[in-house]
PDB file of C-alpha atoms in Angstrom:
ATOM      1  CA  MET A   1      -1.043   1.505  13.003  1.00 84.00           C
ATOM      2  CA  VAL A   2      -0.825   3.938   9.677  1.00 86.00           C
ATOM      3  CA  SER A   3       2.849   4.439  10.218  1.00 89.00           C
ATOM      4  CA  ALA A   4       3.823   0.892  10.609  1.00 91.00           C
ATOM      5  CA  THR A   5       1.556  -0.253   7.925  1.00 92.00           C
ATOM      6  CA  ILE A   6       2.592   2.114   5.027  1.00 93.00           C
ATOM      7  CA  VAL A   7       6.193   1.338   5.946  1.00 94.00           C
ATOM      8  CA  LEU A   8       5.989  -2.439   6.053  1.00 95.00           C
ATOM      9  CA  GLY A   9       3.229  -2.758   3.401  1.00 95.00           C
ATOM     10  CA  GLY A  10       4.969  -0.116   1.299  1.00 95.00           C
ATOM     11  CA  LEU A  11       8.440  -1.981   1.421  1.00 96.00           C
ATOM     12  CA  PHE A  12       7.079  -5.346   0.732  1.00 97.00           C
ATOM     13  CA  GLY A  13       4.443  -3.925  -1.904  1.00 96.00           C
ATOM     14  CA  LEU A  14       7.436  -2.272  -3.819  1.00 96.00           C
ATOM     15  CA  VAL A  15       9.476  -5.579  -3.882  1.00 96.00           C
ATOM     16  CA  LEU A  16       6.458  -7.435  -4.860  1.00 97.00           C
ATOM     17  CA  GLY A  17       5.326  -4.719  -7.528  1.00 96.00           C
ATOM     18  CA  VAL A  18       8.898  -4.822  -8.834  1.00 96.00           C
ATOM     19  CA  LEU A  19       8.990  -8.661  -9.454  1.00 96.00           C
ATOM     20  CA  LEU A  20       5.523  -8.296 -11.102  1.00 96.00           C
ATOM     21  CA  ASN A  21       7.150  -5.777 -13.410  1.00 95.00           C
ATOM     22  CA  THR A  22      10.351  -7.335 -14.137  1.00 94.00           C
ATOM     23  CA  THR A  23       9.152 -11.031 -14.437  1.00 95.00           C
ATOM     24  CA  ARG A  24       6.574 -10.030 -17.135  1.00 92.00           C
ATOM     25  CA  ARG A  25       6.984 -11.167 -20.551  1.00 90.00           C
ATOM     26  CA  GLY A  26       9.752  -8.967 -22.153  1.00 86.00           C
ATOM     27  CA  GLY A  27      10.685  -7.869 -18.746  1.00 89.00           C
ATOM     28  CA  ILE A  28      14.517  -7.637 -17.689  1.00 92.00           C
ATOM     29  CA  MET A  29      14.003 -10.945 -15.498  1.00 93.00           C
ATOM     30  CA  ALA A  30      11.351 -12.511 -17.517  1.00 92.00           C
ATOM     31  CA  ASN A  31       9.990 -15.510 -16.036  1.00 94.00           C
ATOM     32  CA  PRO A  32       6.413 -16.120 -17.143  1.00 93.00           C
ATOM     33  CA  THR A  33       5.839 -18.927 -14.539  1.00 95.00           C
ATOM     34  CA  VAL A  34       6.692 -16.599 -11.634  1.00 95.00           C
ATOM     35  CA  HIS A  35       4.723 -13.746 -12.979  1.00 95.00           C
ATOM     36  CA  THR A  36       1.597 -15.806 -13.511  1.00 96.00           C
ATOM     37  CA  ILE A  37       1.709 -17.132  -9.829  1.00 96.00           C
ATOM     38  CA  LEU A  38       1.904 -13.616  -8.472  1.00 96.00           C
ATOM     39  CA  ASN A  39      -0.331 -12.028 -10.665  1.00 95.00           C
ATOM     40  CA  VAL A  40      -3.034 -14.635  -9.696  1.00 96.00           C
ATOM     41  CA  LEU A  41      -1.979 -14.160  -5.853  1.00 95.00           C
ATOM     42  CA  VAL A  42      -2.450 -10.431  -6.136  1.00 95.00           C
ATOM     43  CA  ASN A  43      -5.627 -10.902  -8.074  1.00 94.00           C
ATOM     44  CA  ILE A  44      -7.158 -13.289  -5.591  1.00 93.00           C
ATOM     45  CA  ILE A  45      -6.204 -11.127  -2.460  1.00 93.00           C
ATOM     46  CA  ARG A  46      -6.590  -7.492  -3.588  1.00 89.00           C
ATOM     47  CA  PRO A  47     -10.427  -7.414  -4.238  1.00 89.00           C
ATOM     48  CA  ILE A  48     -11.383  -9.019  -0.900  1.00 91.00           C
ATOM     49  CA  PRO A  49     -13.079  -6.334   1.436  1.00 90.00           C
ATOM     50  CA  PHE A  50     -10.602  -5.680   4.080  1.00 89.00           C
ATOM     51  CA  ILE A  51     -12.810  -6.087   7.277  1.00 87.00           C
ATOM     52  CA  ILE A  52     -13.503  -9.772   5.551  1.00 91.00           C
ATOM     53  CA  PHE A  53      -9.932 -10.468   4.696  1.00 92.00           C
ATOM     54  CA  ALA A  54      -9.049  -9.328   8.559  1.00 89.00           C
ATOM     55  CA  ALA A  55     -11.640 -11.563   9.699  1.00 89.00           C
ATOM     56  CA  ALA A  56     -10.598 -14.584   7.605  1.00 92.00           C
ATOM     57  CA  LEU A  57      -6.848 -14.159   8.428  1.00 91.00           C
ATOM     58  CA  GLY A  58      -7.801 -14.238  12.160  1.00 89.00           C
ATOM     59  CA  PRO A  59      -6.346 -17.851  12.858  1.00 92.00           C
ATOM     60  CA  LEU A  60      -2.937 -16.647  11.266  1.00 93.00           C
ATOM     61  CA  THR A  61      -3.027 -13.409  13.393  1.00 90.00           C
ATOM     62  CA  LEU A  62      -3.540 -15.017  16.383  1.00 91.00           C
ATOM     63  CA  LYS A  63      -0.591 -17.514  15.746  1.00 92.00           C
ATOM     64  CA  VAL A  64       1.620 -14.859  14.463  1.00 91.00           C
ATOM     65  CA  THR A  65       1.038 -11.822  17.180  1.00 89.00           C
ATOM     66  CA  GLY A  66      -0.727 -13.953  20.100  1.00 88.00           C
ATOM     67  CA  SER A  67      -3.992 -12.056  19.613  1.00 84.00           C
ATOM     68  CA  THR A  68      -6.529 -10.833  17.230  1.00 81.00           C
ATOM     69  CA  ILE A  69      -7.639  -7.902  19.430  1.00 82.00           C
ATOM     70  CA  GLY A  70      -5.674  -4.563  19.744  1.00 80.00           C
ATOM     71  CA  THR A  71      -3.572  -2.309  17.570  1.00 80.00           C
ATOM     72  CA  ALA A  72      -0.685  -4.300  17.474  1.00 82.00           C
ATOM     73  CA  SER A  73      -2.464  -7.596  16.115  1.00 86.00           C
ATOM     74  CA  MET A  74      -4.390  -5.529  13.413  1.00 89.00           C
ATOM     75  CA  ILE A  75      -0.839  -4.346  11.861  1.00 91.00           C
ATOM     76  CA  PHE A  76      -0.405  -7.836  10.620  1.00 93.00           C
ATOM     77  CA  PRO A  77      -3.626  -8.111   8.345  1.00 92.00           C
ATOM     78  CA  LEU A  78      -3.507  -4.273   7.527  1.00 93.00           C
ATOM     79  CA  THR A  79       0.024  -4.846   6.310  1.00 95.00           C
ATOM     80  CA  LEU A  80      -0.722  -7.936   4.334  1.00 95.00           C
ATOM     81  CA  ALA A  81      -3.633  -5.851   2.401  1.00 94.00           C
ATOM     82  CA  ALA A  82      -1.421  -3.020   1.983  1.00 95.00           C
ATOM     83  CA  THR A  83       1.388  -5.110   0.354  1.00 96.00           C
ATOM     84  CA  PHE A  84      -0.915  -6.454  -2.460  1.00 95.00           C
ATOM     85  CA  GLY A  85      -2.653  -3.254  -3.047  1.00 94.00           C
ATOM     86  CA  ILE A  86       0.520  -1.392  -3.337  1.00 96.00           C
ATOM     87  CA  SER A  87       2.226  -4.108  -5.224  1.00 96.00           C
ATOM     88  CA  ARG A  88      -0.372  -3.487  -8.040  1.00 95.00           C
ATOM     89  CA  ILE A  89       0.258   0.369  -7.852  1.00 95.00           C
ATOM     90  CA  VAL A  90       4.062  -0.032  -8.154  1.00 96.00           C
ATOM     91  CA  GLU A  91       3.814  -2.549 -11.190  1.00 95.00           C
ATOM     92  CA  GLN A  92       1.496  -0.126 -13.124  1.00 92.00           C
ATOM     93  CA  ASN A  93       3.582   2.819 -12.534  1.00 94.00           C
ATOM     94  CA  LEU A  94       6.872   0.993 -13.586  1.00 94.00           C
ATOM     95  CA  VAL A  95       5.077  -0.137 -16.745  1.00 90.00           C
ATOM     96  CA  SER A  96       4.969   3.372 -17.959  1.00 87.00           C
ATOM     97  CA  VAL A  97       8.756   3.836 -17.968  1.00 89.00           C
ATOM     98  CA  ASP A  98      10.297   4.114 -21.457  1.00 88.00           C
ATOM     99  CA  PRO A  99      11.595   0.666 -22.597  1.00 88.00           C
ATOM    100  CA  GLY A 100      14.306   2.628 -24.685  1.00 90.00           C
ATOM    101  CA  VAL A 101      15.975   3.852 -21.368  1.00 91.00           C
ATOM    102  CA  ILE A 102      15.978   0.467 -19.806  1.00 91.00           C
ATOM    103  CA  GLU A 103      17.395  -1.117 -23.244  1.00 90.00           C
ATOM    104  CA  ALA A 104      20.109   1.575 -23.232  1.00 92.00           C
ATOM    105  CA  ALA A 105      21.177   0.515 -19.526  1.00 91.00           C
ATOM    106  CA  GLN A 106      21.126  -3.226 -20.939  1.00 89.00           C
ATOM    107  CA  ALA A 107      23.308  -2.496 -23.970  1.00 90.00           C
ATOM    108  CA  MET A 108      26.033  -0.696 -21.499  1.00 91.00           C
ATOM    109  CA  GLY A 109      25.873  -4.120 -19.266  1.00 90.00           C
ATOM    110  CA  ALA A 110      23.855  -2.848 -16.457  1.00 89.00           C
ATOM    111  CA  SER A 111      22.794  -5.901 -14.114  1.00 92.00           C
ATOM    112  CA  PRO A 112      18.717  -6.279 -13.574  1.00 91.00           C
ATOM    113  CA  TRP A 113      19.438  -5.145  -9.947  1.00 92.00           C
ATOM    114  CA  ARG A 114      21.100  -2.078 -11.156  1.00 93.00           C
ATOM    115  CA  ILE A 115      18.634  -1.215 -13.764  1.00 93.00           C
ATOM    116  CA  ILE A 116      15.881  -1.537 -11.126  1.00 94.00           C
ATOM    117  CA  ARG A 117      17.830   0.510  -8.622  1.00 92.00           C
ATOM    118  CA  THR A 118      19.253   3.205 -10.844  1.00 92.00           C
ATOM    119  CA  VAL A 119      16.804   3.378 -13.745  1.00 91.00           C
ATOM    120  CA  LEU A 120      13.437   1.686 -13.163  1.00 93.00           C
ATOM    121  CA  ILE A 121      12.465   3.218  -9.879  1.00 93.00           C
ATOM    122  CA  PRO A 122      14.210   6.603 -10.416  1.00 92.00           C
ATOM    123  CA  GLU A 123      12.233   7.157 -13.886  1.00 92.00           C
ATOM    124  CA  ALA A 124       8.998   6.335 -12.157  1.00 93.00           C
ATOM    125  CA  LEU A 125       9.494   8.251  -8.993  1.00 93.00           C
ATOM    126  CA  ALA A 126       6.896  11.001  -9.255  1.00 93.00           C
ATOM    127  CA  PRO A 127       4.016   8.624 -10.186  1.00 93.00           C
ATOM    128  CA  LEU A 128       5.187   6.204  -7.241  1.00 95.00           C
ATOM    129  CA  ILE A 129       4.952   9.046  -4.849  1.00 95.00           C
ATOM    130  CA  LEU A 130       1.550   9.775  -5.917  1.00 94.00           C
ATOM    131  CA  GLY A 131       0.662   6.171  -5.821  1.00 94.00           C
ATOM    132  CA  TYR A 132       2.013   5.782  -2.168  1.00 95.00           C
ATOM    133  CA  THR A 133      -0.111   8.912  -1.313  1.00 94.00           C
ATOM    134  CA  PHE A 134      -3.069   7.041  -2.633  1.00 93.00           C
ATOM    135  CA  ALA A 135      -2.139   3.837  -0.735  1.00 94.00           C
ATOM    136  CA  LEU A 136      -1.759   6.056   2.521  1.00 92.00           C
ATOM    137  CA  VAL A 137      -5.066   7.363   2.413  1.00 89.00           C
ATOM    138  CA  ALA A 138      -6.247   3.674   1.556  1.00 90.00           C
ATOM    139  CA  VAL A 139      -4.424   2.609   4.610  1.00 90.00           C
ATOM    140  CA  ILE A 140      -5.985   5.481   6.864  1.00 86.00           C
ATOM    141  CA  ASP A 141      -9.534   4.137   5.773  1.00 84.00           C
ATOM    142  CA  MET A 142      -8.512   0.578   6.684  1.00 86.00           C
ATOM    143  CA  THR A 143      -7.382   1.628   9.902  1.00 84.00           C
ATOM    144  CA  ALA A 144     -10.684   3.178  10.860  1.00 81.00           C
ATOM    145  CA  VAL A 145     -12.315  -0.224   9.779  1.00 81.00           C
ATOM    146  CA  VAL A 146     -10.472  -2.178  12.361  1.00 81.00           C
ATOM    147  CA  GLY A 147     -12.072  -0.344  14.989  1.00 74.00           C
ATOM    148  CA  ALA A 148     -15.109  -2.397  14.536  1.00 73.00           C
ATOM    149  CA  MET A 149     -12.903  -5.414  15.256  1.00 75.00           C
ATOM    150  CA  GLY A 150     -11.390  -4.280  18.445  1.00 71.00           C
ATOM    151  CA  GLY A 151      -8.470  -3.027  16.736  1.00 71.00           C
ATOM    152  CA  GLY A 152      -8.280   0.476  18.683  1.00 71.00           C
ATOM    153  CA  GLY A 153      -7.582   3.536  16.740  1.00 75.00           C
ATOM    154  CA  LEU A 154      -9.902   6.478  15.681  1.00 75.00           C
ATOM    155  CA  GLY A 155     -12.407   3.959  14.177  1.00 77.00           C
ATOM    156  CA  ASN A 156     -12.864   2.338  17.734  1.00 76.00           C
ATOM    157  CA  PHE A 157     -13.103   5.969  19.249  1.00 79.00           C
ATOM    158  CA  ALA A 158     -15.728   6.927  16.824  1.00 81.00           C
ATOM    159  CA  LEU A 159     -17.858   3.645  17.322  1.00 78.00           C
ATOM    160  CA  ALA A 160     -17.387   3.164  21.063  1.00 78.00           C
ATOM    161  CA  TYR A 161     -17.498   6.836  22.389  1.00 82.00           C
ATOM    162  CA  GLY A 162     -19.568   8.431  19.476  1.00 83.00           C
ATOM    163  CA  TYR A 163     -21.973   6.169  17.631  1.00 79.00           C
ATOM    164  CA  GLN A 164     -22.834   3.530  20.607  1.00 80.00           C
ATOM    165  CA  ARG A 165     -23.525   6.528  23.045  1.00 84.00           C
ATOM    166  CA  TYR A 166     -25.185   8.677  20.693  1.00 85.00           C
ATOM    167  CA  GLN A 167     -22.388  11.192  21.019  1.00 85.00           C
ATOM    168  CA  TRP A 168     -22.597  12.535  17.381  1.00 87.00           C
ATOM    169  CA  ALA A 169     -20.160  15.390  18.096  1.00 90.00           C
ATOM    170  CA  VAL A 170     -17.624  12.627  18.854  1.00 87.00           C
ATOM    171  CA  THR A 171     -18.038  10.734  15.784  1.00 87.00           C
ATOM    172  CA  TRP A 172     -17.821  14.125  13.651  1.00 90.00           C
ATOM    173  CA  ALA A 173     -14.639  14.814  15.558  1.00 89.00           C
ATOM    174  CA  ALA A 174     -13.065  11.540  14.194  1.00 85.00           C
ATOM    175  CA  VAL A 175     -14.276  12.389  10.680  1.00 86.00           C
ATOM    176  CA  VAL A 176     -12.548  15.733  10.963  1.00 91.00           C
ATOM    177  CA  ILE A 177      -9.409  14.336  12.271  1.00 88.00           C
ATOM    178  CA  ILE A 178      -9.506  11.746   9.316  1.00 86.00           C
ATOM    179  CA  ILE A 179     -10.103  14.416   6.710  1.00 89.00           C
ATOM    180  CA  VAL A 180      -7.214  16.516   8.117  1.00 91.00           C
ATOM    181  CA  PHE A 181      -4.693  13.482   8.160  1.00 88.00           C
ATOM    182  CA  VAL A 182      -5.850  12.821   4.413  1.00 89.00           C
ATOM    183  CA  GLN A 183      -5.182  16.495   3.283  1.00 93.00           C
ATOM    184  CA  ILE A 184      -1.809  16.689   5.046  1.00 93.00           C
ATOM    185  CA  ALA A 185      -0.918  13.264   3.389  1.00 91.00           C
ATOM    186  CA  GLN A 186      -2.160  14.554  -0.198  1.00 92.00           C
ATOM    187  CA  PHE A 187      -0.514  17.910   0.171  1.00 94.00           C
ATOM    188  CA  ILE A 188       2.874  16.388   0.974  1.00 94.00           C
ATOM    189  CA  GLY A 189       2.697  13.614  -1.457  1.00 93.00           C
ATOM    190  CA  ASN A 190       1.790  16.218  -4.208  1.00 93.00           C
ATOM    191  CA  ALA A 191       4.662  18.404  -3.151  1.00 94.00           C
ATOM    192  CA  LEU A 192       7.351  15.547  -3.283  1.00 92.00           C
ATOM    193  CA  ALA A 193       5.921  14.447  -6.602  1.00 92.00           C
ATOM    194  CA  ARG A 194       6.298  17.882  -8.063  1.00 91.00           C
ATOM    195  CA  LYS A 195       9.708  18.002  -6.686  1.00 90.00           C
ATOM    196  CA  ALA A 196      10.642  14.528  -8.231  1.00 86.00           C
ATOM    197  CA  LEU A 197       9.626  15.885 -11.633  1.00 82.00           C
ATOM    198  CA  ARG A 198      11.728  18.694 -11.674  1.00 75.00           C
ATOM    199  CA  HIS A 199      15.050  16.407 -11.138  1.00 63.00           C
TER     200      HIS A 199
END
């Protein structure tokens, strides 16, 4: 669930975040109408607690995946939630790129797509890596939550075999595994961000 969600949500979130940044007033593809619509959409969906979001999305999840129970079905609401969360992270990191660099690329006749691919994203690469690391930790948290909805994974393991059977050692084993996953993800993210800053 974590791998599929961070790959799909990360890709869709990158696209949405780039659109939020480039369509804003003064952006390289400025379009206030499109920006307003996307901005309002993200602002509506992003604050909804995930367990409520996944429950409300039940009918759509059923139509798309054929079920609302199990690991495969939970990837759909996880991906949607991750997309909107990551899009805001991407937008905020792209805003920090020096406008002078973008203006120089425009002066040389670079197209918006070329600027996005060769200037905007590379210039913000280190903070984007850290942002995606933060998103990965959030996704691990969300995948644990879906255990309460029959989504499987560590959350379900901790609840079904630990909490509900009063086997506290099992619950704590799941906690330790999650902590290890998060520490590894954070270590790799920090290392990649440092490497990106050197280039």
